[in-house]
CSV table of C-alpha atoms in Angstrom, one decimal:
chain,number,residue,atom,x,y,z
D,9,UNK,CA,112.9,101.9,85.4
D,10,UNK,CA,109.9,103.2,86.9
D,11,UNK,CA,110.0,106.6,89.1
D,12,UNK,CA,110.7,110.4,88.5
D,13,UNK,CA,113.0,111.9,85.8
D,14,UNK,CA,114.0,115.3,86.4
D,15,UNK,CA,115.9,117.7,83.8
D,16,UNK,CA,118.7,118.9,83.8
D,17,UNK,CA,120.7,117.8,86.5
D,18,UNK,CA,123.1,120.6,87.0
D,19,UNK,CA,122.5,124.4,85.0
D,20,UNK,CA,123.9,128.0,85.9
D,21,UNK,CA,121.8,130.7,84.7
D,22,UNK,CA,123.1,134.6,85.4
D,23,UNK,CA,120.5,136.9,87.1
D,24,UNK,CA,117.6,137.7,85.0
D,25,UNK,CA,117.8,134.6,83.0
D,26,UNK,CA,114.6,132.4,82.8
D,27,UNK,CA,114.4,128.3,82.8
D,28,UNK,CA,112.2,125.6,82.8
D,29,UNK,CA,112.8,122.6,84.8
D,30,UNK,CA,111.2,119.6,83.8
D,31,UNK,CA,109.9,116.2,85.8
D,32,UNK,CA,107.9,113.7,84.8
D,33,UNK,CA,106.5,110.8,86.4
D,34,UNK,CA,105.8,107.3,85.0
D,35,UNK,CA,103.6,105.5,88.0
D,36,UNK,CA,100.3,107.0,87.0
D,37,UNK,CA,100.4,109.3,90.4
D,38,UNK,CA,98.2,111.4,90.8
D,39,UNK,CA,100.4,114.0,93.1
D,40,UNK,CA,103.7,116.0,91.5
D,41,UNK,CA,105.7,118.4,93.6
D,42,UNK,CA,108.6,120.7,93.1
D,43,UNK,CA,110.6,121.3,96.6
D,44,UNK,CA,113.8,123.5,97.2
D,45,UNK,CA,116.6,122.3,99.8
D,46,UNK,CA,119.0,124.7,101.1
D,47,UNK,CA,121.6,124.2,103.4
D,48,UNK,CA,120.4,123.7,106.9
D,49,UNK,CA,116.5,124.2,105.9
D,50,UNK,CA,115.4,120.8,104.8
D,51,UNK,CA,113.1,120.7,101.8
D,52,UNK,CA,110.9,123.6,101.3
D,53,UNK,CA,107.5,122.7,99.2
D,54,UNK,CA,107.2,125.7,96.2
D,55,UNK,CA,104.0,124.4,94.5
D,56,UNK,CA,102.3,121.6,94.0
D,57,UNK,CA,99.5,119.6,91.4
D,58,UNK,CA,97.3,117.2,93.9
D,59,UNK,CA,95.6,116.2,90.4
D,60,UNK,CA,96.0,116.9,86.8
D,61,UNK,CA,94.4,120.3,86.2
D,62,UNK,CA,94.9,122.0,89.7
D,63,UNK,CA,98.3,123.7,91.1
D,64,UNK,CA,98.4,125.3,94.6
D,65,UNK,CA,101.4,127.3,95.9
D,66,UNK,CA,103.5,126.3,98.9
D,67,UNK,CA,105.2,127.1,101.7
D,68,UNK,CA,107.9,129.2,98.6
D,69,UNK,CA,106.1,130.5,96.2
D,70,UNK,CA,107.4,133.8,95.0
D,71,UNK,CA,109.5,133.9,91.2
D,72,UNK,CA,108.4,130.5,90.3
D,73,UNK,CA,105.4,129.5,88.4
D,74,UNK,CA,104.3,125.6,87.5
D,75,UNK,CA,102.6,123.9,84.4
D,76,UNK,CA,100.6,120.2,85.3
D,77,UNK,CA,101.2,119.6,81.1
D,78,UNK,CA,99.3,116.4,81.8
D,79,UNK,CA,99.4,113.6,84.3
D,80,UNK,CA,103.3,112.9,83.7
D,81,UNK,CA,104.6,115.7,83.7
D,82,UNK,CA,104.7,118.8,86.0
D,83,UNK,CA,107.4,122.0,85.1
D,84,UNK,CA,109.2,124.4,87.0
D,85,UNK,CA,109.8,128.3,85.7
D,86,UNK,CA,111.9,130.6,86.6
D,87,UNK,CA,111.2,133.6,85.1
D,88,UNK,CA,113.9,135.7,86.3
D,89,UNK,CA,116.5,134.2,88.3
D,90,UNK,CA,117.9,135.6,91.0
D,91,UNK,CA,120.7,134.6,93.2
D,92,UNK,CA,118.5,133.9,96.3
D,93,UNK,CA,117.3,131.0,94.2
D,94,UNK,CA,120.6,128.8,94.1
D,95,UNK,CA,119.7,125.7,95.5
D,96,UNK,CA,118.7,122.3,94.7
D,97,UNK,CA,115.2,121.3,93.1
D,98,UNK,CA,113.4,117.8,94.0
D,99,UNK,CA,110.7,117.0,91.9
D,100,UNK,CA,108.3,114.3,93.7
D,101,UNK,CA,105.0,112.2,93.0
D,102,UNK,CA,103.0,110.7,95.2
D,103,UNK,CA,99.0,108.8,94.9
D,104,UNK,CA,96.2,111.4,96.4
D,105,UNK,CA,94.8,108.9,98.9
D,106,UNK,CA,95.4,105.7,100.0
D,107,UNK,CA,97.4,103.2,102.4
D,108,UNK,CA,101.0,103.7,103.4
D,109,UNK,CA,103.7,105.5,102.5
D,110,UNK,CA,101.6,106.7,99.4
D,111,UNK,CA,104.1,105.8,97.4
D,112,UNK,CA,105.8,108.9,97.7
D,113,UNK,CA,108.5,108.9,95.0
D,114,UNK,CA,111.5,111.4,94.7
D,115,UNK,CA,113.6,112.3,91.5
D,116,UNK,CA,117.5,112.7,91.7
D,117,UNK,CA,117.4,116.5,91.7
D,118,UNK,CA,118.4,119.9,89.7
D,119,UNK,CA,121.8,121.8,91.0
D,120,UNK,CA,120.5,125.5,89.5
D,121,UNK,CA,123.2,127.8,91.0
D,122,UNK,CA,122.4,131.9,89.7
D,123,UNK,CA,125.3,134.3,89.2
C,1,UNK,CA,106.0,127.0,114.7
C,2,UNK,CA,108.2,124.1,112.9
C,3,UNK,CA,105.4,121.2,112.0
C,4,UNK,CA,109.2,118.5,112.2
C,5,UNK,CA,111.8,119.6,115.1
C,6,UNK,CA,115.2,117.7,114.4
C,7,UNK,CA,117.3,118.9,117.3
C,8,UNK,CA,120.4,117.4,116.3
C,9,UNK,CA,122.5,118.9,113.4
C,10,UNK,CA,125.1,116.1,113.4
C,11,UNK,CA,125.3,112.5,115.6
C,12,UNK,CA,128.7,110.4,115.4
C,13,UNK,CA,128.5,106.4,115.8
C,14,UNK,CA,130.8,104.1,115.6
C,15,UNK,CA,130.3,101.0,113.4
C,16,UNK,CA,128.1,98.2,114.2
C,17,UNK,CA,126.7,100.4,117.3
C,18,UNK,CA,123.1,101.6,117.6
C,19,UNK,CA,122.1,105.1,116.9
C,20,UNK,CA,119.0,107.0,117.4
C,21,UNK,CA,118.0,110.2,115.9
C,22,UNK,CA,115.5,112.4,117.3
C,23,UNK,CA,112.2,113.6,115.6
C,24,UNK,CA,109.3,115.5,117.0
C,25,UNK,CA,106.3,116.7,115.1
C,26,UNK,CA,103.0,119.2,115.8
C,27,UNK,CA,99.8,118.4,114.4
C,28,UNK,CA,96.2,118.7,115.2
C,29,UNK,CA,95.1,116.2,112.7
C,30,UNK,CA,94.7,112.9,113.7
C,31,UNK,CA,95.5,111.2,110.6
C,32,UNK,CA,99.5,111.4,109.7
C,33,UNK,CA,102.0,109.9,108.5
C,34,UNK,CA,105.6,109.9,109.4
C,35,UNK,CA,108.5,109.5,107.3
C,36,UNK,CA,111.8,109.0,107.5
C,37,UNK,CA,114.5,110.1,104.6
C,38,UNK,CA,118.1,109.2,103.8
C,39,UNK,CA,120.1,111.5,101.5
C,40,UNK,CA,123.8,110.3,101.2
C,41,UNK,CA,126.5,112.8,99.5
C,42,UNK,CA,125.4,112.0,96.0
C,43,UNK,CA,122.2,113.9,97.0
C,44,UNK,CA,119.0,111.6,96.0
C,45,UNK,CA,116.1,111.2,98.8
C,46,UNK,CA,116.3,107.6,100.0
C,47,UNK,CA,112.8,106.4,101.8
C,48,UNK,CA,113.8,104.1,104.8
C,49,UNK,CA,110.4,104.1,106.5
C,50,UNK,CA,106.9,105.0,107.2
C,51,UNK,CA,104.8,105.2,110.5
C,52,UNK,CA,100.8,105.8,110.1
C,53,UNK,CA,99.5,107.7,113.4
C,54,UNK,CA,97.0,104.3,113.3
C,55,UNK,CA,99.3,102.1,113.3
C,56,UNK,CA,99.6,100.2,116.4
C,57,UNK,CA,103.4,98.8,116.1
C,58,UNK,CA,106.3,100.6,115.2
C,59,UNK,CA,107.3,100.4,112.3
C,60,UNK,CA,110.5,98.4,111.3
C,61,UNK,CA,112.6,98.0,108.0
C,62,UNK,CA,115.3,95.9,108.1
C,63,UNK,CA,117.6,97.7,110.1
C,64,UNK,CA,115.9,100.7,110.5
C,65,UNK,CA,112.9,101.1,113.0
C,66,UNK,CA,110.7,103.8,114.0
C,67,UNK,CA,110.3,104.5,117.9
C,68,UNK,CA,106.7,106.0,117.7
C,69,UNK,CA,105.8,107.8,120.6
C,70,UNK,CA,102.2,109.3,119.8
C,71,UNK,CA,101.7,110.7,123.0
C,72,UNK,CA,105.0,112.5,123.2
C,73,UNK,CA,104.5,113.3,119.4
C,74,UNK,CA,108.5,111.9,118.8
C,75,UNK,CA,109.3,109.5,116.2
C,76,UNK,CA,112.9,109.0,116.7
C,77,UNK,CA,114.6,106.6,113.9
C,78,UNK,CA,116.7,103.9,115.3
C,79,UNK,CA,119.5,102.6,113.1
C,80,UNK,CA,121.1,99.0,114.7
C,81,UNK,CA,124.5,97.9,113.9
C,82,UNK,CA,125.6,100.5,112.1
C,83,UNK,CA,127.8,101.1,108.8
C,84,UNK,CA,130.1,102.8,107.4
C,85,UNK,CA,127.9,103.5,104.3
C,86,UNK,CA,125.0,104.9,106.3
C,87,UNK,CA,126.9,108.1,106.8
C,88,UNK,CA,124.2,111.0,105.5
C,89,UNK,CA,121.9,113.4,106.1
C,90,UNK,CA,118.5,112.4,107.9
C,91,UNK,CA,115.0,113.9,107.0
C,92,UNK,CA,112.2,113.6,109.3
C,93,UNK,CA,108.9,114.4,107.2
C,94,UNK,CA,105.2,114.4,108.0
C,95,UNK,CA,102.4,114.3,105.8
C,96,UNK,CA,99.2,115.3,107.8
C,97,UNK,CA,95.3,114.1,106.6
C,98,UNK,CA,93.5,114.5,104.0
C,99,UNK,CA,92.4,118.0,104.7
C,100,UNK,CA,92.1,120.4,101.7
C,101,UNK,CA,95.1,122.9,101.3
C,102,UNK,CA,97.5,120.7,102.6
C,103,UNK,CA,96.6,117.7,100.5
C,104,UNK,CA,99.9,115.2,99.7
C,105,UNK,CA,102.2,118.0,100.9
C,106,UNK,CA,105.4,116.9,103.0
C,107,UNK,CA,106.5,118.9,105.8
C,108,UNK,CA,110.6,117.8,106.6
C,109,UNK,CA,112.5,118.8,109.5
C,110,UNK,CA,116.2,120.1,108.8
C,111,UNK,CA,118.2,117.2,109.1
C,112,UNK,CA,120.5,115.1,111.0
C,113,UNK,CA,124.1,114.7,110.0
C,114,UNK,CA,125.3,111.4,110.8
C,115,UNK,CA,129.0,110.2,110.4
C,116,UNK,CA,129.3,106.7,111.2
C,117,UNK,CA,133.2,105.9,112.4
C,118,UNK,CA,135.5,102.5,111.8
């Protein structure tokens, strides 16, 4: 089925621990982004690719950096975890310009929780 | 200031009555789009619908329709006959033009509990 894959689903890292988490995309979007939902905040953008090649930060930057590996695929690092970074991770895809809703296309998410 | 105001943090209905959720938004752009988000307890983002700040009708989907209010800058999702299954969390999201550092980028309120009752 078409849409976003994101791995893992569920991981527990203790503090100081790194991770990757991976999304890739197969609707030849253009877009990826990696958002973080906490409890009563809504979704939070970290960083985002508006094409392959570029990243820009968000609105959450700090203790997360991003790889565009290609046009499928966009990763999240954490390089040292920390427990101010439990929360859930939405990868999403979107076109760069058009009509509509863009297309705008969510995966199921990532449960990281940091002890 | 907070680009999506959701002022309710929960709404109760009871089944197979209407329900409206409130959503305003702050933008200068006038090229938007407005989005509306379902998340139920297994946690994936469900899109329900879409209003373009050009469109001239509100937008409807099945039972879901967007009261767009550009003046007012409010686009309150209207759910008719409700059921028991649309108990979840609401997201109000706005994606402004296409103007260079916020490019693609959704901007989502903080949700809407709803619990919908027998």
């Amino acid at each position: 089925n078409a849409g976003v894959t994101q791995t893992p689903k569920f991981q527990v890292l203790k503090t100081g621990q790194s991770m990757t988490l991976q999304c890739a995309q197969d609707m030849n979007h253009n877009s990826m982004y990696w958002y973080r939902q906490d409890p009563g905040m809504g979704l939070r953008l970290i960083y985002y690719s508006a094409s392959e090649g570029t990243t820009d930060k968000g609105e959450v930057p700090n203790g997360y950096n991003v790889s565009r590996l290609n046009k499928r695929e966009f990763s999240l690092r954490l390089e040292s975890a920390a427990p101010s970074q439990t929360s859930v991770y939405f990868c999403a895809s979107s076109v760069l310009q058009g009509e509509g809703n863009y297309g705008y296309t969510f995966g199921s998410g990532t449960r990281l929780t940091v002890v | 200031a907070q680009k999506i105001t959701q002022t309710q943090p929960g709404m109760f209905v009871q089944e197979k009555e209407a329900v409206t959720l409130d959503c305003t938004y702050d933008t200068s752009d006038p090229s938007y789009g407005l989005f509306w988000y379902k998340q139920p307890s297994s946690g994936e983002m469900i899109f329900l619908i879409y209003q373009g700040s050009y469109d001239q009708q509100n937008a409807t989907e099945g039972r879901y329709s967007l009261n767009f209010q550009k003046a007012r800058k409010s686009a309150n999702l209207v759910i008719s006959a409700s059921q028991l299954g649309d108990s979840a969390m609401y997201f109000c999201a706005m994606r402004e033009g296409n103007r260079g550092s916020t490019l693609g980028r959704l901007y989502f309120g903080r949700g809407t509990q709803l619990t919908v009752w027998p």
